[in-house]
Coordinates of N, CA, C and O in Angstrom, one line a residue:
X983 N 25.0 95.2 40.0 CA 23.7 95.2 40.6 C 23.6 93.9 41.4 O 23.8 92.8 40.9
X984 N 23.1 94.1 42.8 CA 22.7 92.8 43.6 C 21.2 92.4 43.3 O 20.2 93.1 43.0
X985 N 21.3 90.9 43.5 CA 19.6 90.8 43.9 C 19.7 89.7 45.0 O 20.4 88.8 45.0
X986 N 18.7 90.0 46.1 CA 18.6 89.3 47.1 C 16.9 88.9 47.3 O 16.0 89.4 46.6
X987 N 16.8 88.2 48.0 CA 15.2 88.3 48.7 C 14.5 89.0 49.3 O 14.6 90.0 48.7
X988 N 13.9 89.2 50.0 CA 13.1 90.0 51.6 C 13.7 89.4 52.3 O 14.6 90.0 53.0
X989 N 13.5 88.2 52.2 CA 13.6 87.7 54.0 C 15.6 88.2 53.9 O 16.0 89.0 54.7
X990 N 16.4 87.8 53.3 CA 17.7 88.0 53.5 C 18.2 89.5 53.6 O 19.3 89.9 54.1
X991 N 17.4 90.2 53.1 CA 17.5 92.4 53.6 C 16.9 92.2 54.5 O 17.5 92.9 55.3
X992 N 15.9 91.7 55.2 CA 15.1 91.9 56.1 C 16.3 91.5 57.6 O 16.3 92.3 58.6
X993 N 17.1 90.2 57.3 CA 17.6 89.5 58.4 C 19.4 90.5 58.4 O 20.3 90.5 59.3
X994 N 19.4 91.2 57.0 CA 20.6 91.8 57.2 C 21.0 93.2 56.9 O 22.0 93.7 56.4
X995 N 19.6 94.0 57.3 CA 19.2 95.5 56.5 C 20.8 96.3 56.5 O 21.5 96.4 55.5
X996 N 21.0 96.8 57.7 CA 22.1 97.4 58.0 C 23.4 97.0 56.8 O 24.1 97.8 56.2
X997 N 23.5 95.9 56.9 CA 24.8 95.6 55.7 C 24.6 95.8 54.2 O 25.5 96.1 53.3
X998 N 23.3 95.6 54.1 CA 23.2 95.9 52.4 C 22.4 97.3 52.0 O 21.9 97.6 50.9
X999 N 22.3 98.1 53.3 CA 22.1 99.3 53.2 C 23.2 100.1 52.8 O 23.3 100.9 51.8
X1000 N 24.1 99.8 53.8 CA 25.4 100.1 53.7 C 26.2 99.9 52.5 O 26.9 100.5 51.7
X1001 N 25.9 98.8 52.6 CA 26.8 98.5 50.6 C 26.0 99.5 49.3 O 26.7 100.0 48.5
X1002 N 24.6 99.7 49.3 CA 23.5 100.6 48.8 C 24.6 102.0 48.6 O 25.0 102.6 47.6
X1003 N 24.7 102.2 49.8 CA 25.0 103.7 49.9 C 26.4 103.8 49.8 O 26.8 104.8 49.3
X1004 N 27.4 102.8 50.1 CA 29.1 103.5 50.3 C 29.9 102.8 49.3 O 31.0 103.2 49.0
X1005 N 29.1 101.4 48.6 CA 29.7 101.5 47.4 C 28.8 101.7 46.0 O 29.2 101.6 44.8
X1006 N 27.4 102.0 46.4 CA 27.1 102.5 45.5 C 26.6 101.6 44.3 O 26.5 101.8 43.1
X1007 N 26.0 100.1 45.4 CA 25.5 99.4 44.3 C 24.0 99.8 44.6 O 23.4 100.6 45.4
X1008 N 23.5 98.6 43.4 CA 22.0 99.2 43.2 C 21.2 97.5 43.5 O 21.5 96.4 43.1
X1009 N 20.2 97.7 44.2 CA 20.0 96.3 44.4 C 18.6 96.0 44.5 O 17.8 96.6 45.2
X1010 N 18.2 94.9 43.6 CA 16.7 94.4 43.6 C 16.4 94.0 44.4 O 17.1 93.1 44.6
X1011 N 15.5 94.0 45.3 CA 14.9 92.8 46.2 C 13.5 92.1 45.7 O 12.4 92.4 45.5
X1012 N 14.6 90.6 45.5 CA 13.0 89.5 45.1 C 11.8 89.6 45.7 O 11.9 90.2 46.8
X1013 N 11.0 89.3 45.4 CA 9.4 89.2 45.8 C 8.6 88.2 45.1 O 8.8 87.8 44.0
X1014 N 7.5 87.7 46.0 CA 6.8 86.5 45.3 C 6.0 87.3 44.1 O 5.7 88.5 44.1
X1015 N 5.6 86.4 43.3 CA 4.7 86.9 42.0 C 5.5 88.4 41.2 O 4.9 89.5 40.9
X1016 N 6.9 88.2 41.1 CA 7.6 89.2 40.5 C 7.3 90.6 41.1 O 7.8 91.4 40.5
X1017 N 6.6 91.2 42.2 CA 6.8 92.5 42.6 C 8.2 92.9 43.2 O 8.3 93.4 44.2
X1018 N 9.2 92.6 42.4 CA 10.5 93.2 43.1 C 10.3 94.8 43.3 O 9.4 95.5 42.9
X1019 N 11.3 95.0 44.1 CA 11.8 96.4 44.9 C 13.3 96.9 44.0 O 14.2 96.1 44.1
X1020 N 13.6 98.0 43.4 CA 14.9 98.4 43.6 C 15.5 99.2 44.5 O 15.2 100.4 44.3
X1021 N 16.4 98.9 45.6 CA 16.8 100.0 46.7 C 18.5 100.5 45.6 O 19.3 99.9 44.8
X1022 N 18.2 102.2 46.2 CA 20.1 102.8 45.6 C 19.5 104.1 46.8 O 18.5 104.5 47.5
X1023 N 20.7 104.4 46.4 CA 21.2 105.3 47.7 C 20.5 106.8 47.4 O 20.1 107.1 46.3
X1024 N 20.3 107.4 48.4 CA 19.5 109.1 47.6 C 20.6 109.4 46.6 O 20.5 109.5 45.4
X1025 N 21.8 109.4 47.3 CA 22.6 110.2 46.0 C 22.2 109.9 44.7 O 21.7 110.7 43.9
X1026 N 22.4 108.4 44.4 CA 22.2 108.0 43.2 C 20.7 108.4 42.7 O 20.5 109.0 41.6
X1027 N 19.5 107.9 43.5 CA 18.8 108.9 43.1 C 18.6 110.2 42.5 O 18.1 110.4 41.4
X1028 N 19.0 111.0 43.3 CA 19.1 112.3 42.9 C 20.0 112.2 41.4 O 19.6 112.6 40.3
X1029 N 21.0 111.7 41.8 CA 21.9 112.0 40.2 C 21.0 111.5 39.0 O 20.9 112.1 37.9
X1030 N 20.3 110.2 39.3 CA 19.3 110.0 37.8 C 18.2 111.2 37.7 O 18.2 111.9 36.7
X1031 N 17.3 111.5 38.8 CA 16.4 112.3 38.7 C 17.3 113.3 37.8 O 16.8 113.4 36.7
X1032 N 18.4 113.8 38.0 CA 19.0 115.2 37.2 C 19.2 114.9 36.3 O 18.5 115.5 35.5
X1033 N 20.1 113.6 35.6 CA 19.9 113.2 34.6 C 19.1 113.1 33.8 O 19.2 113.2 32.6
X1034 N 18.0 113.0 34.5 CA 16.9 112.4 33.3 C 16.3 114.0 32.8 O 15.9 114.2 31.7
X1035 N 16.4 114.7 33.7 CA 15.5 116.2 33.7 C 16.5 116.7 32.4 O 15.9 116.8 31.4
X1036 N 17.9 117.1 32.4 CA 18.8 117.7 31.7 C 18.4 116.9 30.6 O 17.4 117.3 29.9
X1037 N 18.9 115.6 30.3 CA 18.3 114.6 29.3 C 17.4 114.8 28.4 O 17.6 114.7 27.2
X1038 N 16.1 115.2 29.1 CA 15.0 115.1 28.7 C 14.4 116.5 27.8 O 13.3 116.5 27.1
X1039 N 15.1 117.4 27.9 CA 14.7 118.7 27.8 C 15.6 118.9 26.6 O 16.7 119.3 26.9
X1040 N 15.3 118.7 24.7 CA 15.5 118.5 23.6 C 17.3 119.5 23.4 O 18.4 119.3 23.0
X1041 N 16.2 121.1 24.2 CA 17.2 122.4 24.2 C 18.8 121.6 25.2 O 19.9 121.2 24.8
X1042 N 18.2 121.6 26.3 CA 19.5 121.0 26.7 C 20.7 120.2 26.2 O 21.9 120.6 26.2
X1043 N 19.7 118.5 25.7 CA 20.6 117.8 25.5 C 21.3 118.1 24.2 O 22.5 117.6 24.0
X1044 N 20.7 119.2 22.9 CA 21.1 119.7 22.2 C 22.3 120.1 21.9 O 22.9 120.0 20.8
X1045 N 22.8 120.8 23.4 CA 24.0 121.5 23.8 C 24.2 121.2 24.3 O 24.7 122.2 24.9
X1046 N 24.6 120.2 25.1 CA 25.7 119.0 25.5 C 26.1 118.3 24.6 O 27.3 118.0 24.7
X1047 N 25.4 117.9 23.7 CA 25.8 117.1 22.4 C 26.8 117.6 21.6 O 27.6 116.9 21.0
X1048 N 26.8 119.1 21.5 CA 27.3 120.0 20.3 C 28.5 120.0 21.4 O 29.6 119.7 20.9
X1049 N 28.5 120.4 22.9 CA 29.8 120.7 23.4 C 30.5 119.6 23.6 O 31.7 119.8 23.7
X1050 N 30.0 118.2 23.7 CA 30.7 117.0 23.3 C 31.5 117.0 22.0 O 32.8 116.9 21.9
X1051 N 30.3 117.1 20.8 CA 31.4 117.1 19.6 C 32.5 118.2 19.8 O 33.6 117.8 19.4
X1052 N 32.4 119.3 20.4 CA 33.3 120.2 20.5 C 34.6 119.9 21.0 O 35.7 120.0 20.6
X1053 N 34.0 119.3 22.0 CA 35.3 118.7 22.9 C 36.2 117.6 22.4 O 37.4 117.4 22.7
X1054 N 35.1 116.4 21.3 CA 36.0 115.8 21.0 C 37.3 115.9 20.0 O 38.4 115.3 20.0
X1055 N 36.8 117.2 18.9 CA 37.2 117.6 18.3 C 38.4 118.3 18.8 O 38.9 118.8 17.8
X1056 N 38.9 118.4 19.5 CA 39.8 119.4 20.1 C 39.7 121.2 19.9 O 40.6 122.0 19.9
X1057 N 38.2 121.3 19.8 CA 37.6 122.2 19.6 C 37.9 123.3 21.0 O 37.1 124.2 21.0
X1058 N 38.8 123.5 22.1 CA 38.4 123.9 23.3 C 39.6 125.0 23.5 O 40.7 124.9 22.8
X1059 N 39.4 126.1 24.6 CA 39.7 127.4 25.2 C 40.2 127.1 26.3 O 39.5 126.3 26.9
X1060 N 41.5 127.6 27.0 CA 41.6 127.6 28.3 C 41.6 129.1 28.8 O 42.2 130.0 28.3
X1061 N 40.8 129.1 29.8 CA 40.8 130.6 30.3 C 41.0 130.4 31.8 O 40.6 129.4 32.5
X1062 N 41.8 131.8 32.1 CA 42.5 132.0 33.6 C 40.7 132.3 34.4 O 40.0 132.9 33.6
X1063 N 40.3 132.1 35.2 CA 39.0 132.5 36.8 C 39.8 133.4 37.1 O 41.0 133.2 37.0
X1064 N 39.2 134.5 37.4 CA 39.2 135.5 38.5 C 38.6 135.6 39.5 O 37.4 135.4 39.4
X1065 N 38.9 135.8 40.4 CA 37.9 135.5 42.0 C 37.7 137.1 42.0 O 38.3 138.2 41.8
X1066 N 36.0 136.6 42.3 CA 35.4 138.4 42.7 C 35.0 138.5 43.6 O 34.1 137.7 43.8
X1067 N 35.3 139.3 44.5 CA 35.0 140.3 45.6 C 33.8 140.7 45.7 O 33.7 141.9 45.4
X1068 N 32.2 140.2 46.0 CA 30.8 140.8 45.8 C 31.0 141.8 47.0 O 30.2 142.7 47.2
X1069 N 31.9 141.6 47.7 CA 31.0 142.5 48.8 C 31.6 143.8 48.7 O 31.7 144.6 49.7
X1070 N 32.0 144.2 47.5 CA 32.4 145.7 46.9 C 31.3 146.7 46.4 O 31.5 147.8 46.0

């Protein structure tokens, strides 16, 4: 995680935009009287918003949890995909 000022995003948007989005850091920008900013890229956005929704939802995280233990256990199936034809 970066943290910079205003005035230094302000004098260098384009570069620490760019770092935001292509490597994917997440960055505070200082502000007087503690109102910082956090800038991250939509992707990353979006990936928390989904996170938190799957997360949040008891049923869900339920069963990710149970297919984790599953998985760690060496609990797991390999099965052959078949590719289907819909326009039959």
């Amino acid at each position: 995680m970066l943290a910079i000022n205003y005035t230094t995003l302000r004098d260098n948007m384009k570069t620490y935009m760019d770092k935001v989005t292509d490597e994917y850091e997440t960055m505070v920008i200082t502000r007087k009287d503690n109102k910082n900013v956090v800038m991250l890229s939509e992707e990353s956005y979006n990936n928390l918003v989904e996170n938190i929704h799957v997360m949040g939802n008891k049923a869900n995280f339920d069963w990710l949890m149970e297919s984790k233990k599953q998985l760690d256990s060496g609990k797991i199936s390999i099965h052959e995909l078949e590719e289907v034809d819909f326009s039959e």
